[in-house]
XYZ file of C-alpha atoms in Angstrom:
398
model
C 15.203 -4.397 7.773
C 17.689 -7.149 7.581
C 17.267 -9.288 10.396
C 14.353 -11.843 10.563
C 11.930 -12.391 13.598
C 11.239 -15.492 14.660
C 8.035 -16.985 14.799
C 7.356 -16.420 18.289
C 8.480 -12.846 18.244
C 5.937 -12.351 15.877
C 3.079 -14.046 17.714
C 4.155 -12.209 20.542
C 3.959 -8.858 19.096
C 0.331 -9.989 17.798
C -0.972 -10.860 21.751
C 0.856 -7.263 22.528
C -1.233 -5.668 20.188
C -4.937 -7.532 21.466
C -4.173 -6.454 24.758
C -3.083 -3.083 23.592
C -6.176 -2.453 21.419
C -8.438 -3.638 24.049
C -6.845 -1.236 26.644
C -7.606 1.699 24.509
C -10.442 0.724 22.485
C -11.858 4.358 24.066
C -9.193 6.238 22.351
C -9.538 4.642 19.126
C -13.341 5.700 19.058
C -12.120 8.924 20.336
C -9.966 9.521 17.146
C -12.069 8.527 15.222
C -14.783 10.710 16.033
C -12.537 13.650 15.289
C -12.243 11.859 11.739
C -16.206 11.162 11.276
C -16.623 14.976 12.502
C -14.243 16.508 9.869
C -15.792 13.961 7.156
C -17.472 16.568 4.772
C -18.906 14.042 2.041
C -21.895 12.233 0.887
C -21.081 8.557 0.190
C -22.727 6.257 2.424
C -20.080 4.084 1.823
C -17.318 5.740 2.647
C -18.838 6.681 5.688
C -19.967 3.398 6.707
C -15.765 2.330 6.274
C -14.661 4.938 7.935
C -16.959 4.526 11.357
C -15.280 2.661 14.111
C -17.628 1.689 17.219
C -16.891 -1.355 19.631
C -18.185 -3.959 16.861
C -15.380 -3.128 14.914
C -12.977 -3.027 17.383
C -14.541 -6.364 18.789
C -13.619 -7.490 14.890
C -9.774 -6.633 14.994
C -9.584 -8.259 17.985
C -10.870 -11.325 16.616
C -8.711 -10.642 13.573
C -5.506 -10.587 15.838
C -6.344 -13.466 17.764
C -7.001 -15.583 14.722
C -3.388 -14.593 13.262
C -1.907 -15.321 16.305
C -3.344 -18.876 16.373
C -2.110 -20.071 12.739
C 0.727 -21.008 11.691
C 3.918 -19.685 10.495
C 3.223 -19.438 6.761
C 7.362 -18.676 6.300
C 9.542 -21.800 5.624
C 7.005 -24.084 4.534
C 8.488 -26.947 2.185
C 6.832 -26.775 -1.092
C 9.046 -29.390 -2.954
C 11.985 -31.434 -2.553
C 14.577 -33.316 -4.448
C 17.378 -35.109 -4.217
C 19.889 -34.355 -7.146
C 22.070 -37.799 -8.882
C 25.373 -35.649 -7.623
C 23.409 -35.765 -3.831
C 22.794 -32.142 -3.537
C 19.468 -31.881 -1.614
C 16.949 -29.299 -3.125
C 13.915 -27.594 -1.208
C 11.826 -24.700 -2.355
C 10.201 -23.344 1.025
C 7.934 -20.115 1.319
C 9.782 -16.872 2.260
C 8.553 -13.741 3.083
C 8.421 -10.746 0.266
C 9.938 -8.045 2.420
C 8.359 -4.941 2.524
C 4.874 -4.194 1.086
C 2.793 -1.199 0.591
C -0.590 -1.120 0.952
C -2.585 2.396 0.254
C -6.414 2.038 1.217
C -9.123 4.818 1.831
C -11.206 5.208 4.967
C -11.383 2.077 6.616
C -9.418 2.220 9.896
C -9.556 -1.679 10.591
C -7.482 -2.007 7.576
C -4.598 -0.602 9.736
C -5.272 -3.983 12.153
C -5.718 -6.464 9.499
C -2.911 -5.462 7.127
C -0.295 -4.718 9.461
C -1.067 -7.915 11.117
C -1.462 -10.087 8.633
C 2.322 -9.073 6.574
C 3.708 -8.865 10.058
C 3.014 -12.415 10.895
C 3.691 -13.279 7.752
C 7.646 -11.924 8.265
C 7.093 -8.894 5.858
C 7.760 -4.930 6.842
C 4.526 -3.108 6.333
C 4.286 0.434 4.934
C 0.589 1.778 5.495
C -0.971 4.739 3.328
C -4.196 5.359 4.637
C -6.945 7.771 3.402
C -6.845 11.674 5.202
C -10.457 10.926 6.125
C -9.274 8.472 8.394
C -5.609 10.082 9.586
C -6.391 10.073 13.456
C -7.632 6.941 13.590
C -4.825 5.449 11.895
C -1.826 7.233 13.860
C -4.001 6.244 17.032
C -3.749 2.312 15.756
C -0.322 2.693 14.236
C 1.193 4.075 17.955
C -0.285 0.781 19.512
C 1.584 -1.327 16.805
C 4.926 0.890 17.819
C 3.889 0.231 21.378
C 3.592 -3.379 21.092
C 6.815 -3.561 19.147
C 8.726 -2.018 21.520
C 6.879 -4.005 24.509
C 8.996 -7.248 22.382
C 12.378 -5.203 22.044
C 11.850 -4.898 18.165
C 12.284 -1.685 15.828
C 9.378 0.201 15.174
C 10.209 0.324 11.387
C 8.438 -3.069 11.163
C 5.299 -0.960 10.752
C 5.778 2.275 9.079
C 2.832 4.813 8.423
C 3.038 7.023 5.625
C 1.458 10.436 6.085
C 1.434 11.872 2.008
C -0.332 13.710 0.223
C -1.734 12.802 -3.370
C 1.621 14.210 -5.044
C 3.976 12.729 -2.283
C 2.353 9.280 -2.470
C 2.757 9.689 -6.503
C 6.102 10.431 -5.876
C 7.010 7.808 -4.087
C 5.465 5.521 -6.129
C 7.176 6.456 -9.186
C 10.679 7.116 -6.737
C 10.026 4.961 -3.644
C 13.208 6.017 -1.093
C 13.406 2.453 0.296
C 13.085 -1.041 -1.137
C 9.521 -1.922 -2.092
C 8.688 -5.910 -3.117
C 5.138 -5.297 -3.441
C 2.022 -2.747 -3.751
C -1.586 -3.555 -2.863
C -4.198 -0.808 -3.610
C -7.587 -1.087 -1.542
C -10.140 1.087 -2.687
C -12.030 2.606 -5.225
C -11.295 2.113 -9.457
C -9.653 5.575 -9.350
C -7.374 4.847 -6.335
C -6.533 1.489 -8.076
C -5.704 3.046 -11.417
C -3.678 5.912 -9.615
C -1.457 3.100 -8.341
C -0.987 1.046 -11.378
C -0.435 4.343 -13.610
C 2.336 5.263 -11.371
C 3.979 2.232 -9.570
C 7.272 0.877 -10.369
C 7.020 -2.361 -8.701
C 4.506 -5.129 -9.000
C 0.952 -4.490 -7.819
C -2.158 -7.167 -6.787
C -5.497 -4.826 -8.030
C -8.095 -5.290 -5.317
C -10.457 -4.237 -7.859
C -13.931 -3.667 -7.962
C -17.304 -5.985 -6.620
C -20.322 -5.616 -9.029
C -21.240 -9.325 -8.372
C -23.892 -11.276 -9.430
C -26.977 -13.587 -8.108
C -28.618 -16.155 -10.331
C -31.720 -17.752 -9.534
C -31.640 -20.716 -11.736
C -35.196 -22.220 -12.788
C -35.076 -25.114 -9.787
C -34.199 -22.495 -7.084
C -35.874 -22.309 -3.537
C -37.438 -19.287 -3.946
C -37.565 -18.348 -0.146
C -33.737 -19.394 0.118
C -33.363 -17.308 -3.186
C -34.671 -14.096 -1.591
C -32.884 -14.355 1.668
C -29.806 -14.305 0.225
C -30.228 -11.442 -2.076
C -31.273 -8.950 0.781
C -28.810 -10.535 2.634
C -26.038 -9.643 -0.301
C -27.558 -6.424 -1.182
C -28.662 -4.825 2.095
C -26.364 -6.317 4.462
C -23.618 -3.808 4.204
C -23.515 -1.260 1.592
C -20.036 -0.136 1.544
C -18.616 -3.874 1.295
C -16.886 -4.916 -2.147
C -18.879 -8.194 -1.476
C -22.160 -6.832 -2.066
C -25.164 -7.817 -4.593
C -25.471 -5.302 -7.245
C -26.596 -7.546 -9.994
C -29.908 -10.212 -10.227
C -30.514 -12.661 -13.297
C -33.929 -14.936 -12.627
C -34.162 -17.870 -14.823
C -37.424 -16.884 -17.052
C -38.837 -20.334 -16.302
C -38.559 -20.207 -12.706
C -41.802 -21.776 -11.217
C -44.004 -18.990 -9.972
C -41.803 -16.130 -11.235
C -44.292 -13.456 -10.637
C -45.136 -14.012 -7.336
C -40.885 -14.279 -6.300
C -40.593 -10.967 -8.469
C -43.424 -9.040 -6.866
C -42.006 -10.469 -3.548
C -38.715 -9.420 -4.332
C -39.312 -5.701 -4.891
C -41.535 -5.425 -2.046
C -38.770 -6.613 0.583
C -36.087 -4.269 -1.299
C -38.326 -1.507 -1.166
C -39.015 -1.812 2.627
C -35.346 -1.616 2.810
C -35.208 1.671 0.700
C -33.399 0.229 -2.438
C -33.526 1.469 -5.921
C -34.396 -1.010 -8.276
C -33.580 -1.059 -12.170
C -34.677 -3.625 -14.185
C -33.896 -4.672 -17.834
C -37.570 -4.585 -20.443
C -38.486 -8.017 -19.069
C -39.059 -6.589 -15.315
C -39.450 -2.811 -15.364
C -43.089 -3.168 -16.282
C -43.217 -3.165 -12.524
C -44.395 0.357 -11.199
C -41.638 0.200 -8.689
C -38.910 -0.491 -10.967
C -37.279 2.004 -13.146
C -35.999 0.824 -16.594
C -31.972 0.668 -17.329
C -30.936 3.524 -19.381
C -28.416 1.561 -21.230
C -26.240 -1.491 -20.973
C -23.682 0.064 -19.247
C -25.246 0.137 -15.788
C -24.805 -3.754 -16.072
C -20.516 -2.801 -15.238
C -21.491 -0.592 -12.227
C -20.670 -1.656 -8.803
C -22.683 0.671 -6.600
C -21.736 0.840 -3.299
C -25.141 2.199 -2.382
C -28.635 1.015 -1.871
C -29.368 0.107 -5.374
C -29.486 -3.132 -7.311
C -30.724 -4.262 -11.198
C -32.770 -7.105 -11.447
C -33.331 -8.754 -14.720
C -34.819 -11.856 -16.622
C -32.397 -14.463 -18.108
C -32.777 -17.206 -20.876
C -30.853 -20.268 -19.283
C -27.962 -21.082 -16.810
C -25.477 -20.494 -19.797
C -26.594 -17.379 -20.589
C -26.363 -16.096 -16.961
C -22.560 -17.309 -17.148
C -22.207 -15.383 -20.524
C -23.697 -12.341 -18.944
C -21.733 -12.555 -15.421
C -18.432 -13.202 -17.302
C -19.318 -10.060 -19.451
C -20.295 -7.654 -16.799
C -18.536 -8.621 -13.557
C -15.462 -7.510 -11.671
C -14.215 -10.586 -11.317
C -14.882 -10.774 -7.594
C -17.826 -13.112 -6.427
C -20.817 -14.676 -8.213
C -23.655 -16.540 -6.904
C -25.940 -19.746 -8.034
C -29.386 -20.372 -5.912
C -30.434 -23.971 -7.350
C -31.465 -27.389 -5.833
C -29.850 -29.046 -8.831
C -25.802 -29.812 -7.680
C -24.837 -30.531 -11.179
C -26.056 -27.315 -12.528
C -24.504 -25.584 -9.234
C -21.345 -27.403 -10.569
C -21.296 -26.421 -13.996
C -22.089 -22.515 -13.211
C -19.316 -22.363 -10.643
C -16.560 -23.953 -12.682
C -17.515 -21.578 -15.618
C -17.938 -18.116 -14.096
C -14.927 -16.423 -14.021
C -15.278 -14.771 -11.128
C -12.389 -15.247 -7.322
C -15.112 -16.995 -5.400
C -18.449 -18.792 -6.743
C -21.275 -19.618 -4.478
C -23.858 -22.618 -4.389
C -26.877 -21.395 -1.801
C -24.662 -18.924 -0.032
C -24.464 -15.518 0.111
C -21.254 -13.531 -1.811
C -21.145 -11.717 1.591
C -18.842 -14.297 3.019
C -16.178 -13.521 0.606
C -13.735 -12.563 3.358
C -10.655 -12.996 4.647
C -11.684 -13.596 7.924
C -15.001 -15.381 7.250
C -12.991 -18.238 4.908
C -11.010 -18.576 7.615
C -7.614 -16.906 6.847
C -7.797 -13.985 10.216
C -8.901 -11.315 7.727
C -7.291 -10.175 4.411
C -4.909 -7.621 3.154
C -7.514 -7.163 0.137
C -9.368 -9.034 -2.199
C -7.541 -10.202 -5.640
C -9.530 -9.662 -8.891
C -5.894 -10.620 -10.283
C -5.120 -14.311 -11.085
C -1.253 -13.517 -9.959
C 0.124 -13.920 -7.663
C -2.855 -14.696 -6.069
C -6.599 -14.927 -6.258
C -9.548 -13.734 -4.158
C -9.224 -12.841 -0.132
C -5.066 -12.281 0.463
C -3.976 -13.860 3.790
C -1.101 -14.488 5.344
C -0.552 -17.835 3.817
C -0.217 -15.629 0.597
C 1.845 -12.856 1.591
C 4.644 -14.992 1.124
C 7.215 -15.740 -1.868
C 9.010 -18.792 -2.396
C 12.677 -19.552 -2.096
C 15.088 -22.189 -3.043
C 17.613 -24.019 -0.602
C 20.636 -26.084 -1.624
C 22.608 -28.140 0.248
C 25.871 -29.948 -1.086
C 29.295 -31.309 -0.007
C 31.665 -29.876 -2.527
C 29.316 -30.320 -6.094
C 30.497 -28.461 -9.136
C 28.885 -28.389 -12.544
């Protein structure tokens, strides 16, 4: 892939893909049905991520349309300087080149990841899990058709149908130049990639997200926030796993009982620290290690906390660096919390479920990075670029 594609070509492929996905939605769902029938595990989160229905296809189409509508992220001027000798110096965004994403179970990633990488001028290598092979191959065939319609070679979107050993070999000794790897999945997958990769890796880490109910919280808002964060989609990395309740919350007893009752209505298993495990429906936590865990299940830990500063300290100790929320009417306390919590996304009176590229206006996401280099949080097409220096002269020498 030596020739770059202009923005008109890239957008044309995205529009072709929108038409093809809409036209072939029945074929995608049929292929996905084969994957669901072959899935033999009992991981509810994995199954939820694997399943494709009309709602998910609508999400794929919306993601592609939002990407097509966005400005070109390539060639954006970031800096300019005129040297004393007359040289004109510019720094502009540039495509990485080739991006490899390794992911588990989610066929919609085959749409979003390829779309984001392609729009930002990159070649994409897709390595999906064996559990979603039929769905992924069906979607990749549509990518190839969209490229062919626009007289562009298929190698811009390539699927690596490799087993674990072949993937390891490829990571250690890739057969083509790979500029960036993004693993998107559980901690075992991420560790596998980090161990064997010989090129830069952006880590899409664990969630384990916290909600802190401040003493000046609107209790009804807090209840809705927690229930949405925990039960809306248990398979999501932006789901809530931990709740810290300020010991000075007015009518705290009523709030805790309402929270427990509502969580139980959703069949959520509730664990609690020493202050809250006195309730019959709450199981005592075995040890503090549970505060580190990402559940991806109908399971939550609730605990009491002395104040905002203690909440910040606890979140920074145990969270995955993904998302955290404070529920409070006090703007100053919210600002202090948000600036001090070490997470990619921080919320005031809003659900952590919004940590999502599409929801935050990026047109989908390649992954959600818990690293601080080179991008933190949802990785959209604006972040799948590096930079490049352009220097124009008329014979200057040093």
